[in-house]
CSV table of C-alpha atoms in Angstrom, one decimal:
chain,number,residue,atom,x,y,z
A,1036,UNK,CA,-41.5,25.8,75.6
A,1037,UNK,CA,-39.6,25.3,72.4
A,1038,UNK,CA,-39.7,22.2,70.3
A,1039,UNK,CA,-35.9,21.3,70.8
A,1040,UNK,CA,-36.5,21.0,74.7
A,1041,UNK,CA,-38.5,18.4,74.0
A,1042,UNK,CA,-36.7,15.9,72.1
A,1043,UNK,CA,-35.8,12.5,73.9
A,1044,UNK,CA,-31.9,12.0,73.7
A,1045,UNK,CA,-30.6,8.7,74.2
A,1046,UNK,CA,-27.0,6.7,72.7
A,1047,UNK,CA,-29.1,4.9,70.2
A,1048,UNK,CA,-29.1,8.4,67.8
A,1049,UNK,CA,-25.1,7.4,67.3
A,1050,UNK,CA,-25.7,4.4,65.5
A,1051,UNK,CA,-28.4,5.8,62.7
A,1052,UNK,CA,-26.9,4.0,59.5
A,1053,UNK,CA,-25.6,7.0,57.5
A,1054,UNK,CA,-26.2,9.8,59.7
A,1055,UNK,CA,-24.2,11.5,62.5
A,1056,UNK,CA,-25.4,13.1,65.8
A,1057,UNK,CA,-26.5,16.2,64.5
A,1058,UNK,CA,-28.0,14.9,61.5
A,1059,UNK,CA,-29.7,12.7,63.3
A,1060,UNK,CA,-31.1,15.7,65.7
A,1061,UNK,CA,-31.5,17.9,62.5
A,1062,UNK,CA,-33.8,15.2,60.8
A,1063,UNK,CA,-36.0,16.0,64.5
A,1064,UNK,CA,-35.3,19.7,64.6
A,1065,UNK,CA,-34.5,21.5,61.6
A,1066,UNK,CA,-32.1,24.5,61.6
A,1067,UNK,CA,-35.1,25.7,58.7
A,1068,UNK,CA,-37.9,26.6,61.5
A,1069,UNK,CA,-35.4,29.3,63.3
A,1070,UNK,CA,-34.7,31.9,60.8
A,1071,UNK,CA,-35.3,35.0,61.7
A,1072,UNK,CA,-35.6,33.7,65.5
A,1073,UNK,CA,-32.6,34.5,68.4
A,1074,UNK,CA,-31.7,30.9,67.6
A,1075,UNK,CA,-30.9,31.3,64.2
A,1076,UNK,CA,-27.3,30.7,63.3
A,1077,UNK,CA,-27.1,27.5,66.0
A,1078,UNK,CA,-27.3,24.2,64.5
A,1079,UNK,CA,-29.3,21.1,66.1
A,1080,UNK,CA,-26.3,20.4,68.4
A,1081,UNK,CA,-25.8,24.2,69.6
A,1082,UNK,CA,-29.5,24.1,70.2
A,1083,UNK,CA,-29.9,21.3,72.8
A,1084,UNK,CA,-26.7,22.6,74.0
A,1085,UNK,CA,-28.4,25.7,75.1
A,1086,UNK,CA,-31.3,23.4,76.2
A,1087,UNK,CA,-28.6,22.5,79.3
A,1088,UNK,CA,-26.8,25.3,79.9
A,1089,UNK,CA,-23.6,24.1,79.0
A,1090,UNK,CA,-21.2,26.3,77.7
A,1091,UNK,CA,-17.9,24.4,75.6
A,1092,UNK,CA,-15.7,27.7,75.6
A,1093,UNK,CA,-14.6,30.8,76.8
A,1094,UNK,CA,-14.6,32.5,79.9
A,1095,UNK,CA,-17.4,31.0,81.4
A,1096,UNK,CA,-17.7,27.2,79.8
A,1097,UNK,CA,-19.3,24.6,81.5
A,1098,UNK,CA,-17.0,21.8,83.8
A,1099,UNK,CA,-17.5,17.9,82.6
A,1100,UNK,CA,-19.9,17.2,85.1
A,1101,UNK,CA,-22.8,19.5,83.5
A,1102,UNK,CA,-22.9,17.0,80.8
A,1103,UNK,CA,-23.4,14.2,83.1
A,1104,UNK,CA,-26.7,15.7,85.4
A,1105,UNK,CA,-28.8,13.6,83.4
A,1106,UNK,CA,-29.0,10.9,81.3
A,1107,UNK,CA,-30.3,13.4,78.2
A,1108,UNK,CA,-27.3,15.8,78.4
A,1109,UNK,CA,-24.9,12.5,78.4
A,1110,UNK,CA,-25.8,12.0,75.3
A,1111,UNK,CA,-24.3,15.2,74.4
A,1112,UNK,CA,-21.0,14.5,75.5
A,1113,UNK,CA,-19.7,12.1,72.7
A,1114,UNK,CA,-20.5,15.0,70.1
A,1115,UNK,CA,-18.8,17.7,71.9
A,1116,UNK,CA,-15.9,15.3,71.8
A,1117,UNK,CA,-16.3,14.5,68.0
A,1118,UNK,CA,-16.4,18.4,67.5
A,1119,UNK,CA,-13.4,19.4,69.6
A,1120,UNK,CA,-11.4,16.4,68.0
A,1121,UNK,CA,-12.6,17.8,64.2
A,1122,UNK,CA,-11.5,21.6,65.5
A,1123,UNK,CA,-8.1,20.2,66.1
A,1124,UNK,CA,-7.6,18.4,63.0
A,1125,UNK,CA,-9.0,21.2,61.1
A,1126,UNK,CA,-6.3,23.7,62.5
A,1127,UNK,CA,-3.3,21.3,61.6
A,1128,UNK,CA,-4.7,19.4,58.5
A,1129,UNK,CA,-2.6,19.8,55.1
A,1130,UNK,CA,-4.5,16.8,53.8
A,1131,UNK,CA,-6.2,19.3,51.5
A,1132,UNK,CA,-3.1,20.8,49.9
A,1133,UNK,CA,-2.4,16.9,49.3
A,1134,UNK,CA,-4.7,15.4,47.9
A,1135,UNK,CA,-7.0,16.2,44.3
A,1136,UNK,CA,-10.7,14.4,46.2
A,1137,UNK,CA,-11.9,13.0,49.4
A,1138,UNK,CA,-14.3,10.3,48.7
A,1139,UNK,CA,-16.7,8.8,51.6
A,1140,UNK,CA,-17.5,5.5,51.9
A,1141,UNK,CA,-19.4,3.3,54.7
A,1142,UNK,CA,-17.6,0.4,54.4
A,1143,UNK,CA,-14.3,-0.7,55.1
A,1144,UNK,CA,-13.6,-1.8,51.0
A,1145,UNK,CA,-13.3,0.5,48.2
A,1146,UNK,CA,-11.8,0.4,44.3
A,1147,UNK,CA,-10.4,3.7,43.2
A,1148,UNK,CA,-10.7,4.0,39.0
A,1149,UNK,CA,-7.4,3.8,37.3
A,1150,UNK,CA,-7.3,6.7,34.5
A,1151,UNK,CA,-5.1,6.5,31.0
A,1152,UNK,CA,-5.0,6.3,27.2
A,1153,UNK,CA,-4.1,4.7,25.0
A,1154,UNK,CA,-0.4,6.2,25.1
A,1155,UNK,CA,-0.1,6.3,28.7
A,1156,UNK,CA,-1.4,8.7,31.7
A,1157,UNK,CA,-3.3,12.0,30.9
A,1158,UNK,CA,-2.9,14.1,29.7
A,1159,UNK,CA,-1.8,12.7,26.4
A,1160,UNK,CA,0.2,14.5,23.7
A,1161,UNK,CA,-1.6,17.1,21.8
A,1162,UNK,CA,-2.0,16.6,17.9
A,1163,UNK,CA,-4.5,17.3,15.5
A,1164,UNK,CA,-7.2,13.8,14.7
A,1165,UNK,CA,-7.1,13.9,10.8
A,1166,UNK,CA,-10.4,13.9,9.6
A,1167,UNK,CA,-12.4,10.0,9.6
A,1168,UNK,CA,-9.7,9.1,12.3
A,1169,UNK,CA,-10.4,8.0,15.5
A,1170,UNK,CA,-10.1,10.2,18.6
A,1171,UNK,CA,-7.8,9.4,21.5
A,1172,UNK,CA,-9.3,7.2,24.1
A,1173,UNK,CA,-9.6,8.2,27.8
A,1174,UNK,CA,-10.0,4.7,29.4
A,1175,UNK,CA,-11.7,4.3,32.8
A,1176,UNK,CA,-11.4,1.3,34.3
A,1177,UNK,CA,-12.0,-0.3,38.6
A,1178,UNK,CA,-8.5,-0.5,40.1
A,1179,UNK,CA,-7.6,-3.8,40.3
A,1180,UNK,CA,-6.9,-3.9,44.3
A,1181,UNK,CA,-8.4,-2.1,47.1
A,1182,UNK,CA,-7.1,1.0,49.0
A,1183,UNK,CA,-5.6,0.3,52.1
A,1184,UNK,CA,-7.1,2.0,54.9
A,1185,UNK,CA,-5.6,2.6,58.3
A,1186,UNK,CA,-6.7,3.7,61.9
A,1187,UNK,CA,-5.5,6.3,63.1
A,1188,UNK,CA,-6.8,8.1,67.2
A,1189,UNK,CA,-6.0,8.0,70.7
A,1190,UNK,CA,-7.1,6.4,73.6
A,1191,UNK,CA,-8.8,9.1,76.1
A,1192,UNK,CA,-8.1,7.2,79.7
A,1193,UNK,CA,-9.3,9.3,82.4
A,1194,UNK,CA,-11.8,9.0,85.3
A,1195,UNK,CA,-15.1,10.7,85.8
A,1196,UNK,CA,-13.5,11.8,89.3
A,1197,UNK,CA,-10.1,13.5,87.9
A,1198,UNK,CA,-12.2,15.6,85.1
A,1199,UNK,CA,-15.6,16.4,87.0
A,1200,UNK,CA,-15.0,19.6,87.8
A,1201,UNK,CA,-12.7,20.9,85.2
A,1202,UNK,CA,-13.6,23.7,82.7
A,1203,UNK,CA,-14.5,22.0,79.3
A,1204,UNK,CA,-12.2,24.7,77.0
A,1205,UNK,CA,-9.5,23.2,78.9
A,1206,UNK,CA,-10.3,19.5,78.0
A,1207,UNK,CA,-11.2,20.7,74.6
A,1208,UNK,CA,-7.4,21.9,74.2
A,1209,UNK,CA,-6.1,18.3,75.0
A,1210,UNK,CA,-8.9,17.1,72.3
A,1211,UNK,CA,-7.5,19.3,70.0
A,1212,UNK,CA,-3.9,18.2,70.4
A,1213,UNK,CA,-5.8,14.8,69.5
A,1214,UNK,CA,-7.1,16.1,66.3
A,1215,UNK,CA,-3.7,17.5,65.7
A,1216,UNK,CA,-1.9,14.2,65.9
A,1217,UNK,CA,-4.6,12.5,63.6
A,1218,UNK,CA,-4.0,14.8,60.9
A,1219,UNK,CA,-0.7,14.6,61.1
A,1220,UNK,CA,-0.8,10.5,60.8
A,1221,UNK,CA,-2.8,11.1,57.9
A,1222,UNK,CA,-0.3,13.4,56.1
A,1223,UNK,CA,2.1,10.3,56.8
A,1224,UNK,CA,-0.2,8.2,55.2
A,1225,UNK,CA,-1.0,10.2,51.8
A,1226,UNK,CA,2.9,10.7,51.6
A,1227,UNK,CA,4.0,7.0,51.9
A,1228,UNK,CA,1.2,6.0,49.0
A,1229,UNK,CA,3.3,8.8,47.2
A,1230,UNK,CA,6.5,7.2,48.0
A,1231,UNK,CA,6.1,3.7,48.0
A,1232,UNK,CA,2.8,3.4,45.4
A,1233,UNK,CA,-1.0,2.4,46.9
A,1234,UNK,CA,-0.9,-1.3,45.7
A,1235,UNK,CA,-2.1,-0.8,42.3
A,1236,UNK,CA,0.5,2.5,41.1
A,1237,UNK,CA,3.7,2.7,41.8
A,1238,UNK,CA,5.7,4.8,44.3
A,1239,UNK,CA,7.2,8.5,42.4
A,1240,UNK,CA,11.3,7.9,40.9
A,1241,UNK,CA,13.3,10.5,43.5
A,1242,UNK,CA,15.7,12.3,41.1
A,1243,UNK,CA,19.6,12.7,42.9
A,1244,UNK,CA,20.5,15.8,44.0
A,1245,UNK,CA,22.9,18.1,46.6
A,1246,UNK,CA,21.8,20.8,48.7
A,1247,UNK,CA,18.6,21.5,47.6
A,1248,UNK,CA,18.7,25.0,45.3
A,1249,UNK,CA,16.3,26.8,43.1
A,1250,UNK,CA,17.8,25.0,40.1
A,1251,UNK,CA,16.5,21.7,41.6
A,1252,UNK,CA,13.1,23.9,41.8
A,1253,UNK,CA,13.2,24.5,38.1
A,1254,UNK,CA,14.0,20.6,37.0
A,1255,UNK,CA,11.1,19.8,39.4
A,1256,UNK,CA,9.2,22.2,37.6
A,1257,UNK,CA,9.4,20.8,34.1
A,1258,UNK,CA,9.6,17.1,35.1
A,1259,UNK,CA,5.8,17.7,36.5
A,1260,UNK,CA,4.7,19.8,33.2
A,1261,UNK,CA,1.9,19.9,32.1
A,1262,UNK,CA,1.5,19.5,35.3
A,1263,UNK,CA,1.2,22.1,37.9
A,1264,UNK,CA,3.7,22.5,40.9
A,1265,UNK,CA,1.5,23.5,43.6
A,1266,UNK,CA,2.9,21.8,46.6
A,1267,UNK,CA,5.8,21.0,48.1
A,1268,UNK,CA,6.3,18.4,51.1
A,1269,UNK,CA,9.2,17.7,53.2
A,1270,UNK,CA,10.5,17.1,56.5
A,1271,UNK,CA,11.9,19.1,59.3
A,1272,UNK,CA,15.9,18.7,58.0
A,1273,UNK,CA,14.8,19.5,54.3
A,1274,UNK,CA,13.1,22.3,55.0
A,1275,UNK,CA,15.6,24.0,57.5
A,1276,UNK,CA,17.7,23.7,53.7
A,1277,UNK,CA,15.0,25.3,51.9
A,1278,UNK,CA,14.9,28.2,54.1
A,1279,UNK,CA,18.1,28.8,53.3
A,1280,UNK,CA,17.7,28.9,49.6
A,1281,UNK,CA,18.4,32.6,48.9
A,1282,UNK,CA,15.4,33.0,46.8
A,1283,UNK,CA,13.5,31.6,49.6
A,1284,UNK,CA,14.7,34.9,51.4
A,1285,UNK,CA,13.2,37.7,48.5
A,1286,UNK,CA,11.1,40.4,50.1
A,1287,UNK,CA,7.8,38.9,49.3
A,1288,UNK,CA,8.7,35.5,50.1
A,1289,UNK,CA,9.9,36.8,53.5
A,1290,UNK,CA,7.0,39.0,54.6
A,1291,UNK,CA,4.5,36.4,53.9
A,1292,UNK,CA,6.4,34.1,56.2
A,1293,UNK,CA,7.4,36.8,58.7
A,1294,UNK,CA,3.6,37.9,59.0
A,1295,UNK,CA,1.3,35.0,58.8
A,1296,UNK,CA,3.9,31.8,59.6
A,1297,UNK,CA,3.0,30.8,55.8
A,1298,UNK,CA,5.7,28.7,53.8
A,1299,UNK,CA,6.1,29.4,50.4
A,1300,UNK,CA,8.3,28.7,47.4
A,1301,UNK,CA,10.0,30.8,44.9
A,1302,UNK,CA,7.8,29.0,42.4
A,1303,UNK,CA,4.4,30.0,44.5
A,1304,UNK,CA,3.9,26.1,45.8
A,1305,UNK,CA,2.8,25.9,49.0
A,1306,UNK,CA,5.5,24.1,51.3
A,1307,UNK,CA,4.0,21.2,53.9
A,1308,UNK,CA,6.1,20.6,56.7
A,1309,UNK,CA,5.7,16.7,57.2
A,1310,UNK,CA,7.8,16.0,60.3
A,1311,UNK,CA,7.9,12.2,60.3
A,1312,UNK,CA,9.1,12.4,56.3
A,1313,UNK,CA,12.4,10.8,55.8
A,1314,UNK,CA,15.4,13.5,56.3
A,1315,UNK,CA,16.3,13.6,52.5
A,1316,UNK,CA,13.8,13.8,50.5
A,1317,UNK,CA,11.7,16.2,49.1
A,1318,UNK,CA,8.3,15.7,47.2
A,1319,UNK,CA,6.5,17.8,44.8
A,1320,UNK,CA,2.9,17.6,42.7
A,1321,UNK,CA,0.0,19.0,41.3
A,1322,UNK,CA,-2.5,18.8,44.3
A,1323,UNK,CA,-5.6,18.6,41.8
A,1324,UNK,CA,-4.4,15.1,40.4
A,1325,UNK,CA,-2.4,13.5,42.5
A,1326,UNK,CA,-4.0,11.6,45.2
A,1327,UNK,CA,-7.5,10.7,46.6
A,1328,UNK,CA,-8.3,10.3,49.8
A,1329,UNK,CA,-11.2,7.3,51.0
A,1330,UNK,CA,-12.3,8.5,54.1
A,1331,UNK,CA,-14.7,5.3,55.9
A,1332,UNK,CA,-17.0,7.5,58.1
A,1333,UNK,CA,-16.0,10.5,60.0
A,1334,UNK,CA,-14.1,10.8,63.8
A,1335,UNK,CA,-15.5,7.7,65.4
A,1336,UNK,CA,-16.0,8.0,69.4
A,1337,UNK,CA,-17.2,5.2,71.8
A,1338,UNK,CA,-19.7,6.8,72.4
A,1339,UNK,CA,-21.2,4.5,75.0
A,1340,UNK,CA,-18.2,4.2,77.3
A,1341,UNK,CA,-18.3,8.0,77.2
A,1342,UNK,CA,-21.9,8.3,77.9
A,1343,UNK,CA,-22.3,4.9,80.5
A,1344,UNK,CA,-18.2,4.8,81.8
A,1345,UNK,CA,-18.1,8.5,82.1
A,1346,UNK,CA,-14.6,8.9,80.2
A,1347,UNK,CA,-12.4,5.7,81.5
A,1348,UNK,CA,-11.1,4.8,78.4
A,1349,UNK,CA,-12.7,5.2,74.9
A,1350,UNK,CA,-11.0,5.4,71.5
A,1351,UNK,CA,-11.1,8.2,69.1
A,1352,UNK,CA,-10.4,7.5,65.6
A,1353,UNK,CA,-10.9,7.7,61.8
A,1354,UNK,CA,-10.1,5.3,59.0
A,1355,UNK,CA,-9.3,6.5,55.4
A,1356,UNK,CA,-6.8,5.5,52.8
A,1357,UNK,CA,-5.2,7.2,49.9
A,1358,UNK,CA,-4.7,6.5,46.0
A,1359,UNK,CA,-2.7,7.7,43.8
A,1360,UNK,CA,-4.2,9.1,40.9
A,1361,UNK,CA,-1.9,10.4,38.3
A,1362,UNK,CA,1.2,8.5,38.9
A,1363,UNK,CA,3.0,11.7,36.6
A,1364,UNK,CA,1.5,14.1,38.9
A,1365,UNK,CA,4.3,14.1,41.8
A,1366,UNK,CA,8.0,13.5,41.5
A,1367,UNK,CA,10.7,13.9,44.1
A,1368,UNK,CA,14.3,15.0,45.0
A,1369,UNK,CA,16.3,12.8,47.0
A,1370,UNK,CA,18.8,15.6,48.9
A,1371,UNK,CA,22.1,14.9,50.0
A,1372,UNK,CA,22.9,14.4,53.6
């Protein structure tokens, strides 16, 4: 018998201080001791998941009620959840063409650093330091209030009853969708701190403007220099204008949009659709020095409702914040009506 069939599972591995599920089961089973075995290529998780016979996708997957046959595989479920939840924020997350860092905390507090010189934000003025004079200053400093974090999940309300017998890729698809509308709360989030400041920086200036055109591009362009203009956010009304930019429509611009679904400026910045953005206005900034992201812990599950309740309600969230950085590191274009 291998060694993972024998380890004891039981709720308790959730609440190791600093360690998930699977870290927890790697610590007792290390991915290390099956190279060059069958198993190799399965992590901890995958490997107890094998243990039971439960299969989370495809033709054949598993139905709820595998999990539940004992109180070992139980323990199982909450992770699957976790993971299915993580797969659907992965597939709909711009947070990374937002923000510069994600920083992990396990605590509910944190203090960004604030960066500048002397003369302002970096990065200052270029000039030559005369020899015996002093070199500008690069002054890091604790920011002098905390980052606001928010909640953001669902509430999964079912019954053991209603989902017992029903094939887990299915239920994995509504997890997903969960994912999805975490991610997109958190794209919310990271653009209010750009609009309206994070407490200690304030909110970017939104320069007046018509019907956005590539000449509004081009000012945007050199208002963020030295800056780069990698990304571009905007909600559903903006973007419908953008797309009708005729540059927007240049061969190149119009295959890679036509064959992988990828927005793109004339200017090569990556366009985010932000749905819940207000319907006139239009952000842009350098998404290595913009924001950072303070993420407290990873997707948090109840894990003993799902294990001892058997799914009748349990939350499913994350908490994280966001900071601006470089306050001259995003500017924006308020569009007419």
């Amino acid at each position: 018998m291998a060694y993972y069939e024998n380890i004891n599972l039981e709720k308790g591995m959730y609440s190791t201080p600093g360690k998930t599920f699977t870290q927890v089961l790697e610590s007792l089973d290390s991915s290390d001791n099956y190279r060059g075995t069958p198993l190799e290529g399965l992590d901890a998780y995958q490997r107890q998941l094998k243990r039971f016979a439960i299969k989370v996708s495809g033709p054949q997957s598993s139905t709820v009620e595998q999990f539940f046959q004992s109180s070992a595989s139980a323990a199982l479920f909450p992770e699957y959840v976790a993971r299915a939840v993580a797969q659907g924020m992965e597939g709909a997350d711009c947070i990374q063409d937002l923000v510069a860092a994600v920083t992990k905390i396990d605590a509910l507090d944190y203090r960004t650093v604030d960066v500048g010189t002397g003369d302002g934000e970096l990065p200052p003025a270029m000039g030559v330091t005369a020899e015996g004079a002093q070199l500008p200053a690069t002054n890091i400093r604790t920011s002098a209030g905390l980052v606001r974090m928010k909640k953001r999940g669902r509430m999964l309300v079912s019954s053991y009853e209603a989902l017992r017998f029903q094939k887990l890729d299915v239920l994995t698809v509504t997890l997903k969708q969960i994912g999805a509308y975490i991610a997109a709360a958190q794209a919310q989030d990271a653009v209010d701190v750009l609009v309206n400041g994070d407490g200690n920086k304030e909110g970017i200036s939104f320069a007046p403007g018509g019907t956005p055109n590539y000449g509004d591009f081009v000012g945007l362009w050199a208002s963020l220099s030295p800056y780069e203009l990698n990304t571009v956010a905007a909600g559903t009304a903006v973007i419908q204008k953008l797309l009708q930019v005729p540059e927007f429509k240049d061969a190149q611009a119009g295959m890679n949009f036509q064959g992988t679904g990828r927005l793109c400026t004339p200017l090569g910045a990556k366009l985010i659709h932000v749905p819940s953005m207000a319907a006139n206005k239009l952000i842009v900034l350098d998404r290595n020095a913009a924001l950072e992201m303070v993420q407290s812990g990873d997707i948090t599950v109840d894990y003993d409702k799902l294990i001892d309740r058997q799914l009748e309600r349990a939350a499913i969230s994350m908490t994280c914040g966001f900071a601006r950085i470089f306050e001259a590191a995003a500017a924006g274009l308020e569009c007419a009506g």
